Amino acid sequence: MQEPVLVLNATYEPINVTAVRRAMVLLLKGVAQAEEMHSSEVHSAAHAHRVPSVIRLLAYRHIPQQSRALSRKNILLRDRNTCQFCGRIFPSSELTLDHVVPRSRGGRSSWENLVACCYRCNNSKGDRTPEEAGFKLARRPRPFTLHTSRQLMRLIGHRDERWRKYLFY
Ligand SMILES: [Zn+2]
């Protein structure tokens, strides 16, 4: 029930990824319809339901460009769990968030100033800017954009062939 389900807008534009349980609720409420199904079924009291893989909202929903909340989880997602200084991939528990320009120097907590960072790099960088510490950022940190989210959807859905035609890859 935790399998990812791709959510399309009424216009077939991919807008989100949700879990099967939530997708089933949207289907049962009549808010969305299933576009692609898995062959497996889930059973409720009276019925068997095919497990959805892709669902589409029946009413068009306006999605603001930057609707993703600034959170630790989303920063790690954006940076793909890669320390932005040493370039290595870590489990979330071994990553922290680094203020590129330290807070003590007026650096803000924003998409552009927060990056995923391993504890080792974080300690050795300390209260310095990357330049001062001799570090180079792997990528310039940016807010989530439609482009970034689509890449993430592809990443999440790479095992599900049914997502391909909606994500164009
Ligand atoms: Zn590192």
mmCIF file of C-alpha atoms and ligand atoms in Angstrom:
data_model
loop_
_atom_site.group_PDB
_atom_site.id
_atom_site.type_symbol
_atom_site.label_atom_id
_atom_site.label_comp_id
_atom_site.label_asym_id
_atom_site.label_seq_id
_atom_site.Cartn_x
_atom_site.Cartn_y
_atom_site.Cartn_z
ATOM 1 C CA MET A 1 0.000 0.000 0.000
ATOM 2 C CA GLN A 2 3.051 2.229 0.100
ATOM 3 C CA GLU A 3 3.778 1.754 -3.613
ATOM 4 C CA PRO A 4 4.106 5.084 -5.411
ATOM 5 C CA VAL A 5 1.250 6.200 -7.650
ATOM 6 C CA LEU A 6 1.716 8.913 -10.258
ATOM 7 C CA VAL A 7 -0.913 11.654 -10.071
ATOM 8 C CA LEU A 8 -1.823 13.509 -13.281
ATOM 9 C CA ASN A 9 -3.728 16.734 -13.568
ATOM 10 C CA ALA A 10 -6.951 16.694 -15.594
ATOM 11 C CA THR A 11 -4.762 17.756 -18.543
ATOM 12 C CA TYR A 12 -2.547 14.629 -18.151
ATOM 13 C CA GLU A 13 0.307 16.722 -16.821
ATOM 14 C CA PRO A 14 2.163 14.830 -14.064
ATOM 15 C CA ILE A 15 1.880 16.817 -10.845
ATOM 16 C CA ASN A 16 2.624 14.577 -7.903
ATOM 17 C CA VAL A 17 3.455 11.177 -6.520
ATOM 18 C CA THR A 18 1.313 9.670 -3.803
ATOM 19 C CA ALA A 19 0.934 6.332 -2.019
ATOM 20 C CA VAL A 20 -1.562 3.652 -3.122
ATOM 21 C CA ARG A 21 -3.711 4.150 -0.039
ATOM 22 C CA ARG A 22 -4.198 7.866 -0.744
ATOM 23 C CA ALA A 23 -4.755 7.211 -4.448
ATOM 24 C CA MET A 24 -7.506 4.693 -3.628
ATOM 25 C CA VAL A 25 -9.247 7.300 -1.484
ATOM 26 C CA LEU A 26 -9.209 9.767 -4.393
ATOM 27 C CA LEU A 27 -10.631 7.081 -6.705
ATOM 28 C CA LEU A 28 -13.359 6.058 -4.275
ATOM 29 C CA LYS A 29 -14.333 9.697 -3.705
ATOM 30 C CA GLY A 30 -14.681 10.120 -7.456
ATOM 31 C CA VAL A 31 -12.080 12.890 -7.490
ATOM 32 C CA ALA A 32 -9.760 10.942 -9.758
ATOM 33 C CA GLN A 33 -9.893 8.085 -12.190
ATOM 34 C CA ALA A 34 -7.351 5.327 -12.757
ATOM 35 C CA GLU A 35 -5.395 5.615 -16.004
ATOM 36 C CA GLU A 36 -3.044 2.675 -15.433
ATOM 37 C CA MET A 37 -3.403 -0.328 -13.158
ATOM 38 C CA HIS A 38 -1.146 -2.958 -11.672
ATOM 39 C CA SER A 39 -2.271 -6.536 -12.113
ATOM 40 C CA SER A 40 -2.427 -6.998 -8.337
ATOM 41 C CA GLU A 41 -5.570 -6.374 -6.285
ATOM 42 C CA VAL A 42 -6.392 -5.117 -2.834
ATOM 43 C CA HIS A 43 -9.467 -6.374 -1.025
ATOM 44 C CA SER A 44 -11.835 -4.294 1.031
ATOM 45 C CA ALA A 45 -14.888 -5.635 2.889
ATOM 46 C CA ALA A 46 -17.034 -6.160 -0.178
ATOM 47 C CA HIS A 47 -14.853 -5.576 -3.198
ATOM 48 C CA ALA A 48 -11.562 -6.323 -4.844
ATOM 49 C CA HIS A 49 -9.856 -3.291 -6.326
ATOM 50 C CA ARG A 50 -7.056 -3.273 -8.858
ATOM 51 C CA VAL A 51 -4.060 -1.384 -7.532
ATOM 52 C CA PRO A 52 -3.616 1.901 -9.419
ATOM 53 C CA SER A 53 -0.274 2.872 -10.927
ATOM 54 C CA VAL A 54 -1.310 6.181 -12.524
ATOM 55 C CA ILE A 55 -4.405 8.213 -11.641
ATOM 56 C CA ARG A 56 -5.790 11.418 -13.140
ATOM 57 C CA LEU A 57 -7.705 14.156 -11.346
ATOM 58 C CA LEU A 58 -11.083 14.797 -12.943
ATOM 59 C CA ALA A 59 -11.090 18.535 -12.196
ATOM 60 C CA TYR A 60 -8.158 20.715 -13.220
ATOM 61 C CA ARG A 61 -6.064 21.816 -10.275
ATOM 62 C CA HIS A 62 -3.940 24.946 -10.452
ATOM 63 C CA ILE A 63 -0.431 24.124 -9.212
ATOM 64 C CA PRO A 64 1.685 27.070 -8.102
ATOM 65 C CA GLN A 65 5.207 26.954 -9.570
ATOM 66 C CA GLN A 66 6.937 26.501 -6.253
ATOM 67 C CA SER A 67 4.509 24.583 -4.152
ATOM 68 C CA ARG A 68 7.083 22.402 -2.439
ATOM 69 C CA ALA A 69 7.661 23.230 1.196
ATOM 70 C CA LEU A 70 11.176 24.087 2.248
ATOM 71 C CA SER A 71 11.989 21.126 4.478
ATOM 72 C CA ARG A 72 14.877 18.848 5.303
ATOM 73 C CA LYS A 73 13.170 16.014 3.442
ATOM 74 C CA ASN A 74 12.719 18.083 0.273
ATOM 75 C CA ILE A 75 16.276 19.442 0.338
ATOM 76 C CA LEU A 76 17.626 15.877 0.593
ATOM 77 C CA LEU A 77 15.294 14.854 -2.244
ATOM 78 C CA ARG A 78 16.443 17.732 -4.418
ATOM 79 C CA ASP A 79 20.093 16.924 -3.736
ATOM 80 C CA ARG A 80 19.382 13.190 -4.117
ATOM 81 C CA ASN A 81 20.962 12.386 -0.791
ATOM 82 C CA THR A 82 24.309 13.517 -2.176
ATOM 83 C CA CYS A 83 26.646 15.589 -0.039
ATOM 84 C CA GLN A 84 27.051 18.729 -2.131
ATOM 85 C CA PHE A 85 30.688 19.117 -1.077
ATOM 86 C CA CYS A 86 32.277 15.649 -1.353
ATOM 87 C CA GLY A 87 29.756 14.295 -3.873
ATOM 88 C CA ARG A 88 29.115 11.040 -2.009
ATOM 89 C CA ILE A 89 25.668 9.531 -1.505
ATOM 90 C CA PHE A 90 24.539 8.887 2.074
ATOM 91 C CA PRO A 91 21.436 7.539 3.823
ATOM 92 C CA SER A 92 19.270 10.422 5.106
ATOM 93 C CA SER A 93 20.311 9.685 8.688
ATOM 94 C CA GLU A 94 23.934 10.458 7.818
ATOM 95 C CA LEU A 95 23.201 13.792 6.183
ATOM 96 C CA THR A 96 22.612 17.189 7.658
ATOM 97 C CA LEU A 97 21.691 20.512 6.087
ATOM 98 C CA ASP A 98 24.456 23.025 5.551
ATOM 99 C CA HIS A 99 23.935 26.760 5.259
ATOM 100 C CA VAL A 100 26.240 27.563 2.316
ATOM 101 C CA VAL A 101 26.689 31.090 3.661
ATOM 102 C CA PRO A 102 26.691 30.430 7.422
ATOM 103 C CA ARG A 103 23.819 31.790 9.483
ATOM 104 C CA SER A 104 26.322 33.677 11.626
ATOM 105 C CA ARG A 105 27.296 35.573 8.474
ATOM 106 C CA GLY A 106 23.760 36.453 7.515
ATOM 107 C CA GLY A 107 23.057 33.342 5.425
ATOM 108 C CA ARG A 108 19.357 32.596 5.171
ATOM 109 C CA SER A 109 17.417 29.362 5.457
ATOM 110 C CA SER A 110 16.293 29.234 1.848
ATOM 111 C CA TRP A 111 16.343 26.839 -1.118
ATOM 112 C CA GLU A 112 19.318 28.771 -2.486
ATOM 113 C CA ASN A 113 21.361 28.621 0.715
ATOM 114 C CA LEU A 114 20.655 25.121 2.078
ATOM 115 C CA VAL A 115 22.293 21.966 0.771
ATOM 116 C CA ALA A 116 22.597 18.319 1.776
ATOM 117 C CA CYS A 117 25.909 17.788 3.517
ATOM 118 C CA CYS A 118 27.590 14.851 5.276
ATOM 119 C CA TYR A 119 28.674 15.354 8.868
ATOM 120 C CA ARG A 120 32.335 15.163 7.983
ATOM 121 C CA CYS A 121 32.163 17.972 5.403
ATOM 122 C CA ASN A 122 29.857 19.948 7.677
ATOM 123 C CA ASN A 123 32.387 19.767 10.528
ATOM 124 C CA SER A 124 35.358 20.645 8.417
ATOM 125 C CA LYS A 125 33.532 23.540 6.741
ATOM 126 C CA GLY A 126 32.503 24.948 10.100
ATOM 127 C CA ASP A 127 31.547 28.592 10.139
ATOM 128 C CA ARG A 128 33.100 29.400 6.787
ATOM 129 C CA THR A 129 31.854 29.953 3.275
ATOM 130 C CA PRO A 130 32.729 27.206 0.742
ATOM 131 C CA GLU A 131 35.419 29.457 -0.771
ATOM 132 C CA GLU A 132 37.053 30.035 2.588
ATOM 133 C CA ALA A 133 36.957 26.324 3.392
ATOM 134 C CA GLY A 134 38.304 25.366 -0.036
ATOM 135 C CA PHE A 135 35.100 23.538 -0.908
ATOM 136 C CA LYS A 136 33.274 23.611 -4.192
ATOM 137 C CA LEU A 137 29.529 23.088 -4.466
ATOM 138 C CA ALA A 138 28.523 20.166 -6.694
ATOM 139 C CA ARG A 139 25.604 22.212 -8.067
ATOM 140 C CA ARG A 140 24.198 25.635 -7.430
ATOM 141 C CA PRO A 141 21.257 25.063 -5.084
ATOM 142 C CA ARG A 142 17.912 26.007 -6.628
ATOM 143 C CA PRO A 143 14.298 25.853 -5.601
ATOM 144 C CA PHE A 144 12.229 22.892 -6.759
ATOM 145 C CA THR A 145 10.968 23.566 -10.230
ATOM 146 C CA LEU A 146 8.653 21.621 -12.456
ATOM 147 C CA HIS A 147 11.783 20.323 -14.158
ATOM 148 C CA THR A 148 13.309 19.083 -10.901
ATOM 149 C CA SER A 149 10.082 17.465 -9.807
ATOM 150 C CA ARG A 150 9.706 15.671 -13.115
ATOM 151 C CA GLN A 151 13.212 14.265 -12.749
ATOM 152 C CA LEU A 152 12.302 13.094 -9.278
ATOM 153 C CA MET A 153 9.097 11.487 -10.525
ATOM 154 C CA ARG A 154 11.158 9.584 -13.098
ATOM 155 C CA LEU A 155 13.539 8.502 -10.380
ATOM 156 C CA ILE A 156 10.712 7.306 -8.157
ATOM 157 C CA GLY A 157 8.872 5.593 -11.012
ATOM 158 C CA HIS A 158 11.794 4.024 -12.823
ATOM 159 C CA ARG A 159 10.588 0.499 -12.057
ATOM 160 C CA ASP A 160 7.082 1.146 -13.338
ATOM 161 C CA GLU A 161 6.859 1.040 -17.137
ATOM 162 C CA ARG A 162 3.356 2.484 -17.010
ATOM 163 C CA TRP A 163 4.637 5.891 -15.932
ATOM 164 C CA ARG A 164 6.870 6.384 -18.939
ATOM 165 C CA LYS A 165 4.460 7.773 -21.466
ATOM 166 C CA TYR A 166 3.313 10.465 -19.009
ATOM 167 C CA LEU A 167 6.838 11.512 -18.087
ATOM 168 C CA PHE A 168 8.297 11.336 -21.612
ATOM 169 C CA TYR A 169 11.364 9.179 -21.172
HETATM 170 ZN ZN ZN B 1 30.642 15.301 2.335
#
